PDB file of C-alpha atoms in Angstrom:
ATOM      1  CA  MET H   1       0.104  -0.019  -0.003  1.00 38.00           C
ATOM      2  CA  ARG H   2       2.934   2.386   0.668  1.00 37.00           C
ATOM      3  CA  TYR H   3       4.245   1.721  -2.784  1.00 38.00           C
ATOM      4  CA  THR H   4       0.838   2.530  -4.304  1.00 34.00           C
ATOM      5  CA  LEU H   5       0.774   5.969  -2.517  1.00 32.00           C
ATOM      6  CA  LEU H   6       4.302   6.740  -3.781  1.00 32.00           C
ATOM      7  CA  LEU H   7       3.492   5.814  -7.383  1.00 32.00           C
ATOM      8  CA  ALA H   8       0.374   8.120  -7.180  1.00 32.00           C
ATOM      9  CA  ALA H   9       2.354  11.013  -5.814  1.00 30.00           C
ATOM     10  CA  LEU H  10       5.010  10.573  -8.521  1.00 31.00           C
ATOM     11  CA  ALA H  11       2.422  10.278 -11.334  1.00 35.00           C
ATOM     12  CA  ALA H  12       0.703  13.427 -10.005  1.00 38.00           C
ATOM     13  CA  GLY H  13       4.114  15.210 -10.080  1.00 39.00           C
ATOM     14  CA  CYS H  14       4.830  14.192 -13.668  1.00 36.00           C
ATOM     15  CA  VAL H  15       1.467  15.491 -14.672  1.00 38.00           C
ATOM     16  CA  ASN H  16       2.222  18.975 -13.191  1.00 42.00           C
ATOM     17  CA  ALA H  17       5.612  18.915 -14.801  1.00 39.00           C
ATOM     18  CA  VAL H  18       4.355  18.039 -18.199  1.00 38.00           C
ATOM     19  CA  GLU H  19       1.638  20.785 -18.010  1.00 42.00           C
ATOM     20  CA  LYS H  20       4.187  23.382 -17.050  1.00 43.00           C
ATOM     21  CA  ASP H  21       6.704  22.505 -19.916  1.00 42.00           C
ATOM     22  CA  VAL H  22       3.754  22.510 -22.503  1.00 40.00           C
ATOM     23  CA  TYR H  23       2.893  26.014 -21.547  1.00 39.00           C
ATOM     24  CA  VAL H  24       6.477  27.303 -22.172  1.00 38.00           C
ATOM     25  CA  THR H  25       7.158  25.623 -25.442  1.00 34.00           C
ATOM     26  CA  ASP H  26       3.597  26.288 -26.917  1.00 41.00           C
ATOM     27  CA  TRP H  27       3.796  22.985 -28.897  1.00 36.00           C
ATOM     28  CA  THR H  28       0.333  22.149 -30.391  1.00 36.00           C
ATOM     29  CA  THR H  29       1.243  18.456 -30.575  1.00 36.00           C
ATOM     30  CA  VAL H  30       2.018  18.304 -26.799  1.00 39.00           C
ATOM     31  CA  THR H  31      -1.603  19.123 -26.192  1.00 37.00           C
ATOM     32  CA  VAL H  32      -2.459  15.833 -27.853  1.00 40.00           C
ATOM     33  CA  THR H  33       0.012  13.920 -25.658  1.00 41.00           C
ATOM     34  CA  THR H  34      -1.206  15.513 -22.518  1.00 42.00           C
ATOM     35  CA  THR H  35      -4.752  14.422 -23.079  1.00 42.00           C
ATOM     36  CA  VAL H  36      -3.468  10.810 -23.628  1.00 43.00           C
ATOM     37  CA  THR H  37      -1.405  10.936 -20.414  1.00 45.00           C
ATOM     38  CA  ALA H  38      -4.038  12.406 -18.124  1.00 43.00           C
ATOM     39  CA  PRO H  39      -6.621   9.519 -18.220  1.00 46.00           C
ATOM     40  CA  ALA H  40      -3.593   6.933 -17.761  1.00 43.00           C
ATOM     41  CA  VAL H  41      -2.534   8.693 -14.545  1.00 42.00           C
ATOM     42  CA  THR H  42      -6.164   9.079 -13.328  1.00 43.00           C
ATOM     43  CA  GLU H  43      -6.782   5.274 -13.718  1.00 42.00           C
ATOM     44  CA  THR H  44      -3.449   4.374 -11.922  1.00 41.00           C
ATOM     45  CA  VAL H  45      -4.428   6.138  -8.705  1.00 39.00           C
ATOM     46  CA  GLN H  46      -7.750   4.260  -8.139  1.00 42.00           C
ATOM     47  CA  PRO H  47      -6.892   0.634  -8.701  1.00 38.00           C
ATOM     48  CA  PRO H  48      -4.064   0.536  -6.144  1.00 36.00           C
ATOM     49  CA  GLN H  49      -6.499   1.860  -3.363  1.00 36.00           C
ATOM     50  CA  VAL H  50      -8.923  -1.100  -3.899  1.00 33.00           C
ATOM     51  CA  GLN H  51      -6.086  -3.632  -3.924  1.00 33.00           C
ATOM     52  CA  ILE H  52      -5.942  -5.909  -0.976  1.00 30.00           C
ATOM     53  CA  GLN H  53      -3.518  -8.656  -1.826  1.00 32.00           C
ATOM     54  CA  GLN H  54      -3.246 -10.367   1.608  1.00 32.00           C
ATOM     55  CA  ALA H  55      -6.549 -11.972   1.191  1.00 32.00           C
ATOM     56  CA  GLN H  56      -6.699 -12.639  -2.633  1.00 32.00           C
ATOM     57  CA  PRO H  57      -3.485 -13.194  -4.678  1.00 36.00           C
ATOM     58  CA  THR H  58      -5.474 -12.483  -7.899  1.00 34.00           C
ATOM     59  CA  SER H  59      -5.416  -8.826  -7.044  1.00 37.00           C
ATOM     60  CA  ALA H  60      -2.048  -8.741  -8.393  1.00 36.00           C
ATOM     61  CA  ALA H  61      -3.366  -7.734 -11.873  1.00 36.00           C
ATOM     62  CA  PRO H  62      -4.438  -4.135 -10.794  1.00 37.00           C
ATOM     63  CA  ALA H  63      -0.893  -3.775  -9.294  1.00 36.00           C
ATOM     64  CA  VAL H  64       0.572  -4.545 -12.635  1.00 32.00           C
ATOM     65  CA  GLN H  65      -1.432  -1.931 -14.457  1.00 36.00           C
ATOM     66  CA  SER H  66      -0.631   0.802 -11.893  1.00 35.00           C
ATOM     67  CA  VAL H  67       3.111   0.202 -12.204  1.00 33.00           C
ATOM     68  CA  VAL H  68       3.118   0.204 -16.033  1.00 32.00           C
ATOM     69  CA  ALA H  69       0.787   3.334 -16.452  1.00 33.00           C
ATOM     70  CA  SER H  70       3.193   5.374 -14.276  1.00 36.00           C
ATOM     71  CA  GLU H  71       5.974   4.764 -16.713  1.00 38.00           C
ATOM     72  CA  PRO H  72       4.937   6.912 -19.622  1.00 37.00           C
ATOM     73  CA  ALA H  73       5.470  10.119 -17.637  1.00 38.00           C
ATOM     74  CA  PRO H  74       9.353  10.304 -18.512  1.00 38.00           C
ATOM     75  CA  ALA H  75       8.441   9.599 -22.018  1.00 37.00           C
ATOM     76  CA  VAL H  76       6.394  12.751 -22.310  1.00 34.00           C
ATOM     77  CA  GLN H  77       9.210  14.861 -20.810  1.00 37.00           C
ATOM     78  CA  GLU H  78      11.488  13.605 -23.620  1.00 37.00           C
ATOM     79  CA  ILE H  79       9.030  14.837 -26.195  1.00 33.00           C
ATOM     80  CA  VAL H  80       9.004  18.359 -24.687  1.00 35.00           C
ATOM     81  CA  THR H  81      12.709  18.850 -24.638  1.00 36.00           C
ATOM     82  CA  SER H  82      13.183  17.633 -28.314  1.00 38.00           C
ATOM     83  CA  SER H  83      14.035  20.406 -30.794  1.00 40.00           C
ATOM     84  CA  ALA H  84      12.613  18.756 -33.846  1.00 39.00           C
ATOM     85  CA  PRO H  85       8.816  17.956 -34.289  1.00 43.00           C
ATOM     86  CA  ALA H  86       9.488  14.553 -33.125  1.00 41.00           C
ATOM     87  CA  PRO H  87       6.226  14.000 -31.104  1.00 45.00           C
ATOM     88  CA  ALA H  88       5.075  11.375 -33.526  1.00 44.00           C
ATOM     89  CA  PRO H  89       7.726   8.762 -32.380  1.00 43.00           C
ATOM     90  CA  ALA H  90       6.845   9.680 -28.781  1.00 44.00           C
ATOM     91  CA  PRO H  91       3.353   7.908 -28.620  1.00 42.00           C
ATOM     92  CA  VAL H  92       4.993   4.896 -30.291  1.00 40.00           C
ATOM     93  CA  GLU H  93       7.431   4.711 -27.209  1.00 43.00           C
ATOM     94  CA  THR H  94       4.723   5.004 -24.754  1.00 40.00           C
ATOM     95  CA  GLN H  95       3.006   2.012 -26.203  1.00 43.00           C
ATOM     96  CA  ALA H  96       6.223   0.099 -25.975  1.00 38.00           C
ATOM     97  CA  ALA H  97       6.659   1.101 -22.378  1.00 40.00           C
ATOM     98  CA  GLN H  98       3.302  -0.425 -21.553  1.00 45.00           C
ATOM     99  CA  GLU H  99       4.412  -3.828 -22.868  1.00 46.00           C
ATOM    100  CA  PRO H 100       7.061  -4.504 -20.239  1.00 45.00           C
ATOM    101  CA  ALA H 101       4.328  -5.663 -18.030  1.00 46.00           C
ATOM    102  CA  PRO H 102       6.221  -8.907 -17.118  1.00 47.00           C
ATOM    103  CA  ALA H 103       8.772  -7.094 -14.839  1.00 45.00           C
ATOM    104  CA  PRO H 104       6.238  -5.549 -12.366  1.00 44.00           C
ATOM    105  CA  VAL H 105       4.594  -9.019 -11.843  1.00 41.00           C
ATOM    106  CA  GLN H 106       7.374  -9.688  -9.352  1.00 42.00           C
ATOM    107  CA  GLU H 107       6.021  -6.865  -6.850  1.00 40.00           C
ATOM    108  CA  PRO H 108       2.726  -8.635  -6.286  1.00 35.00           C
ATOM    109  CA  ALA H 109       4.622 -11.830  -5.690  1.00 33.00           C
ATOM    110  CA  VAL H 110       6.367 -10.177  -2.790  1.00 32.00           C
ATOM    111  CA  VAL H 111       3.045  -9.056  -1.246  1.00 30.00           C
ATOM    112  CA  THR H 112       1.480 -12.555  -1.400  1.00 30.00           C
ATOM    113  CA  THR H 113       4.580 -14.101   0.378  1.00 29.00           C
ATOM    114  CA  GLU H 114       2.933 -12.809   3.586  1.00 34.00           C
ATOM    115  CA  ALA H 115       1.090 -16.118   3.678  1.00 33.00           C
ATOM    116  CA  PRO H 116       3.164 -17.385   6.693  1.00 34.00           C
ATOM    117  CA  VAL H 117       0.474 -15.923   8.935  1.00 33.00           C
ATOM    118  CA  PRO H 118      -1.365 -19.264   9.050  1.00 33.00           C
ATOM    119  CA  VAL H 119       1.774 -20.811  10.298  1.00 31.00           C
ATOM    120  CA  GLU H 120       1.769 -18.597  13.325  1.00 34.00           C
ATOM    121  CA  THR H 121      -1.881 -19.528  13.884  1.00 32.00           C
ATOM    122  CA  VAL H 122      -1.130 -23.140  14.023  1.00 33.00           C
ATOM    123  CA  ALA H 123       1.887 -22.457  16.503  1.00 33.00           C
ATOM    124  CA  ALA H 124      -0.619 -20.441  18.680  1.00 34.00           C
ATOM    125  CA  MET H 125      -3.106 -23.371  18.754  1.00 34.00           C
ATOM    126  CA  SER H 126      -0.414 -25.845  19.770  1.00 34.00           C
ATOM    127  CA  THR H 127       0.411 -23.993  22.814  1.00 29.00           C
ATOM    128  CA  SER H 128      -2.926 -22.470  23.835  1.00 33.00           C
ATOM    129  CA  TRP H 129      -3.984 -25.569  25.798  1.00 36.00           C
ATOM    130  CA  SER H 130      -1.114 -25.167  28.319  1.00 33.00           C
ATOM    131  CA  SER H 131      -3.085 -22.400  30.056  1.00 35.00           C
ATOM    132  CA  ALA H 132      -6.546 -23.909  29.503  1.00 41.00           C
ATOM    133  CA  TRP H 133      -6.759 -26.209  32.568  1.00 48.00           C
ATOM    134  CA  THR H 134      -9.726 -25.971  34.908  1.00 51.00           C
ATOM    135  CA  SER H 135     -10.545 -27.800  38.111  1.00 59.00           C
ATOM    136  CA  THR H 136     -13.448 -28.684  40.240  1.00 58.00           C
ATOM    137  CA  LEU H 137     -13.990 -27.113  43.659  1.00 59.00           C
ATOM    138  CA  SER H 138     -15.807 -29.622  45.783  1.00 59.00           C
ATOM    139  CA  VAL H 139     -17.912 -29.148  48.959  1.00 56.00           C
ATOM    140  CA  ALA H 140     -17.717 -31.762  51.800  1.00 52.00           C
ATOM    141  CA  PRO H 141     -20.530 -34.294  51.092  1.00 48.00           C
ATOM    142  CA  ALA H 142     -23.308 -34.685  53.740  1.00 45.00           C
ATOM    143  CA  SER H 143     -22.711 -38.376  53.990  1.00 42.00           C
ATOM    144  CA  ALA H 144     -20.221 -40.853  52.453  1.00 40.00           C
ATOM    145  CA  PRO H 145     -21.159 -43.381  49.962  1.00 40.00           C
ATOM    146  CA  THR H 146     -21.624 -46.878  51.541  1.00 35.00           C
ATOM    147  CA  GLU H 147     -20.020 -48.757  48.679  1.00 50.00           C
ATOM    148  CA  ALA H 148     -16.493 -48.564  47.670  1.00 50.00           C
ATOM    149  CA  PRO H 149     -15.726 -48.059  44.000  1.00 58.00           C
ATOM    150  CA  SER H 150     -14.735 -51.088  41.819  1.00 53.00           C
ATOM    151  CA  THR H 151     -10.955 -51.177  41.471  1.00 47.00           C
ATOM    152  CA  ALA H 152      -8.743 -52.789  38.954  1.00 45.00           C
ATOM    153  CA  GLY H 153      -4.979 -52.888  38.918  1.00 42.00           C
ATOM    154  CA  ALA H 154      -3.437 -51.404  35.762  1.00 44.00           C
ATOM    155  CA  PRO H 155      -2.716 -54.427  33.476  1.00 45.00           C
ATOM    156  CA  ALA H 156       0.793 -54.876  32.147  1.00 43.00           C
ATOM    157  CA  GLY H 157      -0.343 -54.333  28.651  1.00 49.00           C
ATOM    158  CA  ASN H 158      -2.337 -51.141  29.449  1.00 88.00           C
ATOM    159  CA  SER H 159       0.269 -48.412  29.212  1.00 95.00           C
ATOM    160  CA  TYR H 160      -2.336 -45.675  29.571  1.00 98.00           C
ATOM    161  CA  GLN H 161      -3.435 -46.912  32.981  1.00 98.00           C
ATOM    162  CA  SER H 162       0.008 -47.479  34.044  1.00 98.00           C
ATOM    163  CA  ALA H 163       1.137 -44.091  33.097  1.00 98.00           C
ATOM    164  CA  VAL H 164      -1.707 -42.355  34.841  1.00 99.00           C
ATOM    165  CA  LEU H 165      -1.153 -44.224  38.070  1.00 99.00           C
ATOM    166  CA  TYR H 166       2.629 -43.640  37.986  1.00 99.00           C
ATOM    167  CA  ASN H 167       2.331 -39.992  37.287  1.00 99.00           C
ATOM    168  CA  HIS H 168      -0.009 -39.523  40.269  1.00 99.00           C
ATOM    169  CA  ASN H 169       1.662 -41.768  42.754  1.00 99.00           C
ATOM    170  CA  ILE H 170       5.217 -40.510  42.309  1.00 98.00           C
ATOM    171  CA  HIS H 171       3.906 -36.944  43.412  1.00 98.00           C
ATOM    172  CA  ARG H 172       1.633 -38.198  46.045  1.00 99.00           C
ATOM    173  CA  SER H 173       4.578 -39.845  47.724  1.00 98.00           C
ATOM    174  CA  ASN H 174       6.309 -36.424  47.826  1.00 98.00           C
ATOM    175  CA  HIS H 175       3.403 -35.122  49.819  1.00 98.00           C
ATOM    176  CA  SER H 176       3.080 -38.084  52.227  1.00 98.00           C
ATOM    177  CA  ALA H 177      -0.156 -39.438  50.668  1.00 99.00           C
ATOM    178  CA  SER H 178      -0.659 -43.023  49.802  1.00 98.00           C
ATOM    179  CA  SER H 179      -0.881 -44.372  46.237  1.00 99.00           C
ATOM    180  CA  VAL H 180      -4.126 -44.294  44.447  1.00 99.00           C
ATOM    181  CA  ASP H 181      -5.573 -47.312  42.621  1.00 99.00           C
ATOM    182  CA  TRP H 182      -7.405 -47.425  39.208  1.00 98.00           C
ATOM    183  CA  SER H 183     -11.230 -47.345  39.229  1.00 98.00           C
ATOM    184  CA  ALA H 184     -13.158 -48.812  36.287  1.00 98.00           C
ATOM    185  CA  ASP H 185     -16.353 -46.860  37.513  1.00 98.00           C
ATOM    186  CA  LEU H 186     -14.425 -43.464  37.559  1.00 98.00           C
ATOM    187  CA  GLU H 187     -13.001 -44.378  34.047  1.00 98.00           C
ATOM    188  CA  ALA H 188     -16.401 -45.104  32.809  1.00 98.00           C
ATOM    189  CA  SER H 189     -17.935 -41.695  33.801  1.00 98.00           C
ATOM    190  CA  ALA H 190     -14.784 -39.969  32.479  1.00 98.00           C
ATOM    191  CA  LYS H 191     -15.138 -41.511  29.127  1.00 98.00           C
ATOM    192  CA  VAL H 192     -18.795 -40.546  28.846  1.00 98.00           C
ATOM    193  CA  LEU H 193     -17.812 -36.796  29.386  1.00 98.00           C
ATOM    194  CA  ALA H 194     -14.765 -36.914  27.191  1.00 98.00           C
ATOM    195  CA  SER H 195     -16.825 -38.532  24.377  1.00 98.00           C
ATOM    196  CA  ARG H 196     -19.176 -35.511  24.357  1.00 98.00           C
ATOM    197  CA  CYS H 197     -16.224 -33.350  22.965  1.00 98.00           C
ATOM    198  CA  VAL H 198     -17.443 -30.276  24.924  1.00 97.00           C
ATOM    199  CA  TYR H 199     -14.729 -28.852  27.022  1.00 98.00           C
ATOM    200  CA  GLU H 200     -16.507 -28.443  30.430  1.00 97.00           C
ATOM    201  CA  HIS H 201     -16.656 -30.003  33.765  1.00 98.00           C
ATOM    202  CA  ASP H 202     -19.567 -32.283  34.750  1.00 98.00           C
ATOM    203  CA  VAL H 203     -19.609 -34.537  37.874  1.00 98.00           C
ATOM    204  CA  SER H 204     -23.293 -35.412  37.630  1.00 97.00           C
ATOM    205  CA  ILE H 205     -22.462 -38.447  35.465  1.00 98.00           C
ATOM    206  CA  PRO H 206     -22.904 -41.661  37.683  1.00 95.00           C
ATOM    207  CA  GLY H 207     -20.506 -44.622  37.244  1.00 89.00           C
ATOM    208  CA  GLY H 208     -21.159 -47.870  38.622  1.00 89.00           C
ATOM    209  CA  SER H 209     -21.166 -47.720  42.468  1.00 92.00           C
ATOM    210  CA  ILE H 210     -20.063 -44.030  42.442  1.00 95.00           C
ATOM    211  CA  GLY H 211     -23.066 -41.700  42.254  1.00 94.00           C
ATOM    212  CA  ALA H 212     -23.355 -38.331  40.613  1.00 95.00           C
ATOM    213  CA  GLY H 213     -21.558 -35.594  42.398  1.00 94.00           C
ATOM    214  CA  ASP H 214     -19.401 -38.006  44.554  1.00 97.00           C
ATOM    215  CA  TYR H 215     -16.048 -37.500  42.831  1.00 98.00           C
ATOM    216  CA  GLY H 216     -13.680 -34.780  41.917  1.00 98.00           C
ATOM    217  CA  GLN H 217     -12.492 -33.984  38.408  1.00 98.00           C
ATOM    218  CA  ASN H 218      -9.667 -32.611  36.463  1.00 98.00           C
ATOM    219  CA  ILE H 219      -9.896 -31.893  32.707  1.00 98.00           C
ATOM    220  CA  GLY H 220      -7.606 -30.773  30.029  1.00 98.00           C
ATOM    221  CA  TYR H 221      -7.001 -30.812  26.228  1.00 98.00           C
ATOM    222  CA  GLY H 222      -4.150 -30.723  23.730  1.00 97.00           C
ATOM    223  CA  VAL H 223      -2.209 -33.775  24.786  1.00 98.00           C
ATOM    224  CA  GLU H 224      -2.351 -37.177  23.184  1.00 97.00           C
ATOM    225  CA  ALA H 225      -3.279 -40.333  25.284  1.00 98.00           C
ATOM    226  CA  GLY H 226       0.227 -41.580  24.719  1.00 97.00           C
ATOM    227  CA  ASP H 227       1.649 -38.422  26.564  1.00 98.00           C
ATOM    228  CA  ILE H 228      -0.857 -38.521  29.463  1.00 98.00           C
ATOM    229  CA  GLY H 229       2.182 -38.414  31.785  1.00 98.00           C
ATOM    230  CA  VAL H 230       3.127 -34.948  30.303  1.00 98.00           C
ATOM    231  CA  MET H 231      -0.197 -33.669  31.171  1.00 98.00           C
ATOM    232  CA  ILE H 232      -0.355 -34.835  34.719  1.00 98.00           C
ATOM    233  CA  THR H 233       3.238 -34.331  35.710  1.00 98.00           C
ATOM    234  CA  ASN H 234       4.463 -31.460  33.672  1.00 98.00           C
ATOM    235  CA  LEU H 235       1.341 -29.397  33.309  1.00 98.00           C
ATOM    236  CA  MET H 236      -0.881 -30.170  36.328  1.00 98.00           C
ATOM    237  CA  TYR H 237       1.727 -30.878  38.981  1.00 98.00           C
ATOM    238  CA  ASN H 238       5.223 -29.162  38.057  1.00 98.00           C
ATOM    239  CA  ASP H 239       3.522 -26.073  36.519  1.00 98.00           C
ATOM    240  CA  GLU H 240       1.181 -25.524  39.496  1.00 98.00           C
ATOM    241  CA  ILE H 241       2.865 -26.491  42.746  1.00 98.00           C
ATOM    242  CA  ASN H 242       4.507 -23.107  43.109  1.00 97.00           C
ATOM    243  CA  TYR H 243       1.237 -21.437  42.868  1.00 98.00           C
ATOM    244  CA  PHE H 244      -0.191 -23.125  46.050  1.00 98.00           C
ATOM    245  CA  PRO H 245      -0.502 -20.654  48.905  1.00 98.00           C
ATOM    246  CA  THR H 246       2.196 -21.081  51.474  1.00 96.00           C
ATOM    247  CA  PRO H 247       2.756 -21.978  54.145  1.00 97.00           C
ATOM    248  CA  TYR H 248       0.996 -25.359  53.941  1.00 98.00           C
ATOM    249  CA  GLY H 249      -1.333 -26.356  56.637  1.00 98.00           C
ATOM    250  CA  SER H 250      -4.071 -23.766  56.156  1.00 98.00           C
ATOM    251  CA  ALA H 251      -7.656 -25.247  56.196  1.00 98.00           C
ATOM    252  CA  ASP H 252      -8.909 -22.733  53.741  1.00 98.00           C
ATOM    253  CA  PRO H 253      -6.019 -21.172  51.757  1.00 98.00           C
ATOM    254  CA  ASP H 254      -6.505 -18.190  49.646  1.00 97.00           C
ATOM    255  CA  MET H 255      -8.624 -19.156  46.689  1.00 97.00           C
ATOM    256  CA  GLY H 256      -7.809 -16.127  44.503  1.00 96.00           C
ATOM    257  CA  MET H 257      -5.520 -18.173  42.206  1.00 97.00           C
ATOM    258  CA  PHE H 258      -7.395 -21.616  42.574  1.00 98.00           C
ATOM    259  CA  ASP H 259      -7.345 -21.902  38.696  1.00 96.00           C
ATOM    260  CA  LYS H 260      -3.528 -21.899  38.873  1.00 97.00           C
ATOM    261  CA  TRP H 261      -3.166 -24.758  41.363  1.00 98.00           C
ATOM    262  CA  GLY H 262      -6.531 -26.646  41.547  1.00 98.00           C
ATOM    263  CA  HIS H 263      -5.095 -29.644  39.512  1.00 98.00           C
ATOM    264  CA  PHE H 264      -2.108 -30.061  41.741  1.00 99.00           C
ATOM    265  CA  SER H 265      -4.140 -30.167  44.863  1.00 98.00           C
ATOM    266  CA  GLN H 266      -6.502 -32.752  43.538  1.00 99.00           C
ATOM    267  CA  ILE H 267      -3.529 -34.944  42.479  1.00 99.00           C
ATOM    268  CA  VAL H 268      -1.936 -35.047  46.018  1.00 99.00           C
ATOM    269  CA  TRP H 269      -5.159 -34.770  47.947  1.00 99.00           C
ATOM    270  CA  LYS H 270      -4.578 -37.380  50.810  1.00 99.00           C
ATOM    271  CA  GLU H 271      -8.044 -38.810  51.156  1.00 99.00           C
ATOM    272  CA  THR H 272      -8.385 -39.632  47.508  1.00 99.00           C
ATOM    273  CA  THR H 273      -7.820 -43.356  46.948  1.00 99.00           C
ATOM    274  CA  HIS H 274      -8.969 -43.959  43.226  1.00 99.00           C
ATOM    275  CA  VAL H 275      -8.634 -42.422  39.920  1.00 99.00           C
ATOM    276  CA  GLY H 276     -10.028 -43.168  36.504  1.00 98.00           C
ATOM    277  CA  CYS H 277      -9.136 -41.110  33.312  1.00 99.00           C
ATOM    278  CA  ALA H 278     -10.182 -41.318  29.625  1.00 98.00           C
ATOM    279  CA  THR H 279      -8.732 -39.472  26.620  1.00 98.00           C
ATOM    280  CA  VAL H 280     -10.720 -38.963  23.412  1.00 98.00           C
ATOM    281  CA  THR H 281      -9.582 -37.345  20.274  1.00 98.00           C
ATOM    282  CA  CYS H 282     -12.357 -35.044  19.163  1.00 98.00           C
ATOM    283  CA  PRO H 283     -12.695 -33.815  15.518  1.00 96.00           C
ATOM    284  CA  SER H 284     -13.745 -30.529  17.148  1.00 94.00           C
ATOM    285  CA  LEU H 285     -13.850 -29.577  20.719  1.00 97.00           C
ATOM    286  CA  GLY H 286     -16.736 -27.431  21.934  1.00 96.00           C
ATOM    287  CA  ASN H 287     -16.030 -24.268  24.062  1.00 96.00           C
ATOM    288  CA  VAL H 288     -12.457 -24.201  22.323  1.00 95.00           C
ATOM    289  CA  ASP H 289     -11.722 -21.895  19.438  1.00 87.00           C
ATOM    290  CA  SER H 290     -10.072 -24.398  17.136  1.00 83.00           C
ATOM    291  CA  SER H 291     -10.722 -26.044  13.751  1.00 85.00           C
ATOM    292  CA  MET H 292      -8.337 -28.879  14.286  1.00 93.00           C
ATOM    293  CA  ALA H 293      -8.788 -32.205  16.078  1.00 96.00           C
ATOM    294  CA  LEU H 294      -7.962 -32.192  19.766  1.00 97.00           C
ATOM    295  CA  PRO H 295      -7.506 -34.755  22.507  1.00 98.00           C
ATOM    296  CA  PHE H 296      -9.705 -34.278  25.396  1.00 98.00           C
ATOM    297  CA  THR H 297      -8.770 -35.762  28.835  1.00 99.00           C
ATOM    298  CA  VAL H 298     -11.002 -36.237  31.904  1.00 98.00           C
ATOM    299  CA  CYS H 299      -9.633 -37.659  35.191  1.00 99.00           C
ATOM    300  CA  ASN H 300     -12.182 -38.441  37.982  1.00 99.00           C
ATOM    301  CA  TYR H 301     -11.174 -38.881  41.505  1.00 99.00           C
ATOM    302  CA  TYR H 302     -12.797 -40.657  44.540  1.00 98.00           C
ATOM    303  CA  PRO H 303     -13.173 -39.433  47.260  1.00 98.00           C
ATOM    304  CA  PRO H 304     -13.200 -35.902  45.643  1.00 98.00           C
ATOM    305  CA  GLY H 305     -10.343 -33.430  46.569  1.00 98.00           C
ATOM    306  CA  ASN H 306     -10.396 -29.648  46.857  1.00 98.00           C
ATOM    307  CA  VAL H 307     -12.933 -29.801  49.527  1.00 98.00           C
ATOM    308  CA  GLN H 308     -13.503 -26.481  51.485  1.00 97.00           C
ATOM    309  CA  SER H 309     -11.924 -26.256  54.879  1.00 98.00           C
ATOM    310  CA  GLN H 310     -10.052 -29.610  54.507  1.00 98.00           C
ATOM    311  CA  TYR H 311      -6.997 -28.429  52.662  1.00 99.00           C
ATOM    312  CA  GLY H 312      -4.793 -28.377  55.903  1.00 98.00           C
ATOM    313  CA  ASP H 313      -5.237 -32.103  56.461  1.00 98.00           C
ATOM    314  CA  ASN H 314      -5.058 -33.127  52.768  1.00 99.00           C
ATOM    315  CA  VAL H 315      -2.429 -30.991  50.948  1.00 99.00           C
ATOM    316  CA  LEU H 316       0.727 -31.545  52.888  1.00 98.00           C
ATOM    317  CA  ALA H 317       3.987 -29.892  52.511  1.00 98.00           C
ATOM    318  CA  PRO H 318       6.326 -31.513  49.836  1.00 98.00           C
ATOM    319  CA  LEU H 319       9.181 -33.574  51.043  1.00 96.00           C
ATOM    320  CA  ARG H 320      11.590 -32.025  48.527  1.00 87.00           C
ATOM    321  CA  GLN H 321      12.238 -35.092  46.582  1.00 90.00           C
ATOM    322  CA  GLN H 322      13.908 -34.857  43.376  1.00 90.00           C
ATOM    323  CA  THR H 323      11.805 -33.283  40.657  1.00 92.00           C
ATOM    324  CA  TYR H 324      10.423 -35.715  38.193  1.00 95.00           C
ATOM    325  CA  VAL H 325       9.625 -34.577  34.670  1.00 96.00           C
ATOM    326  CA  ALA H 326       7.704 -36.843  32.118  1.00 95.00           C
TER     327      ALA H 326
END
């Protein structure tokens, strides 16, 4: 667009110069060339203003015309300074000057090379999930369920379950909490929510012996099932532990930054004994501005963590074990 304004200014300057020289030399033939040049300059100013090449590369055609049309201005000056009545060859040269159109074609090509913008968009999407975690804040239930959740150890061939348990228990041990076991009931309710492909919490889905609202929940998106350890360890634990209000031991810590540490506290919640997770790759994920397929992970916990007034007994100070990174 800046080049367009510059060409327009140069073209206007050339017109004024031509009109001034014509007045001094009083050549009647120059009047003819002036009428030919004026419409050419008038047409060159308008097409570049309409040109928007970032969206449509086909708009390169007007740009070529604007560059070529501005070329005849020097040809008119040569006609004025000639001493012989040589205006006749000059119009022939102006037609020849319009033919070198192939040269200006390179300028629109430079403009269209701004296409790398979509590449930046993809990069933004690939990192946007890292700050998209949410967590459930539970309230102490009026009465505890009478039935324990059905449990199942992680089979040797089920690497997903093994990774989920390992990346929970290694951090729980650092906070003096016992290891959690896998729950098929919690896995079932987690899979129902993940399969909806809408990024939101919902603990109203019953699963086996665990009723609606009787479990806690962490959700996240953007990490494949094969990298579930990266989500639990790197993003939910390592990235959040330093946000938890210190010193440890407060029954009701400051909740102003709960969204920054809510996953961490649920992972190490001492009274939690079971976990069940599911990861589903969704063609599109509701509540997320993305046109690409995204993996959606839901982890459910029993008994639920993040219960008000119970943080002091359930989120214990770390033992300062060596930091583990998945």
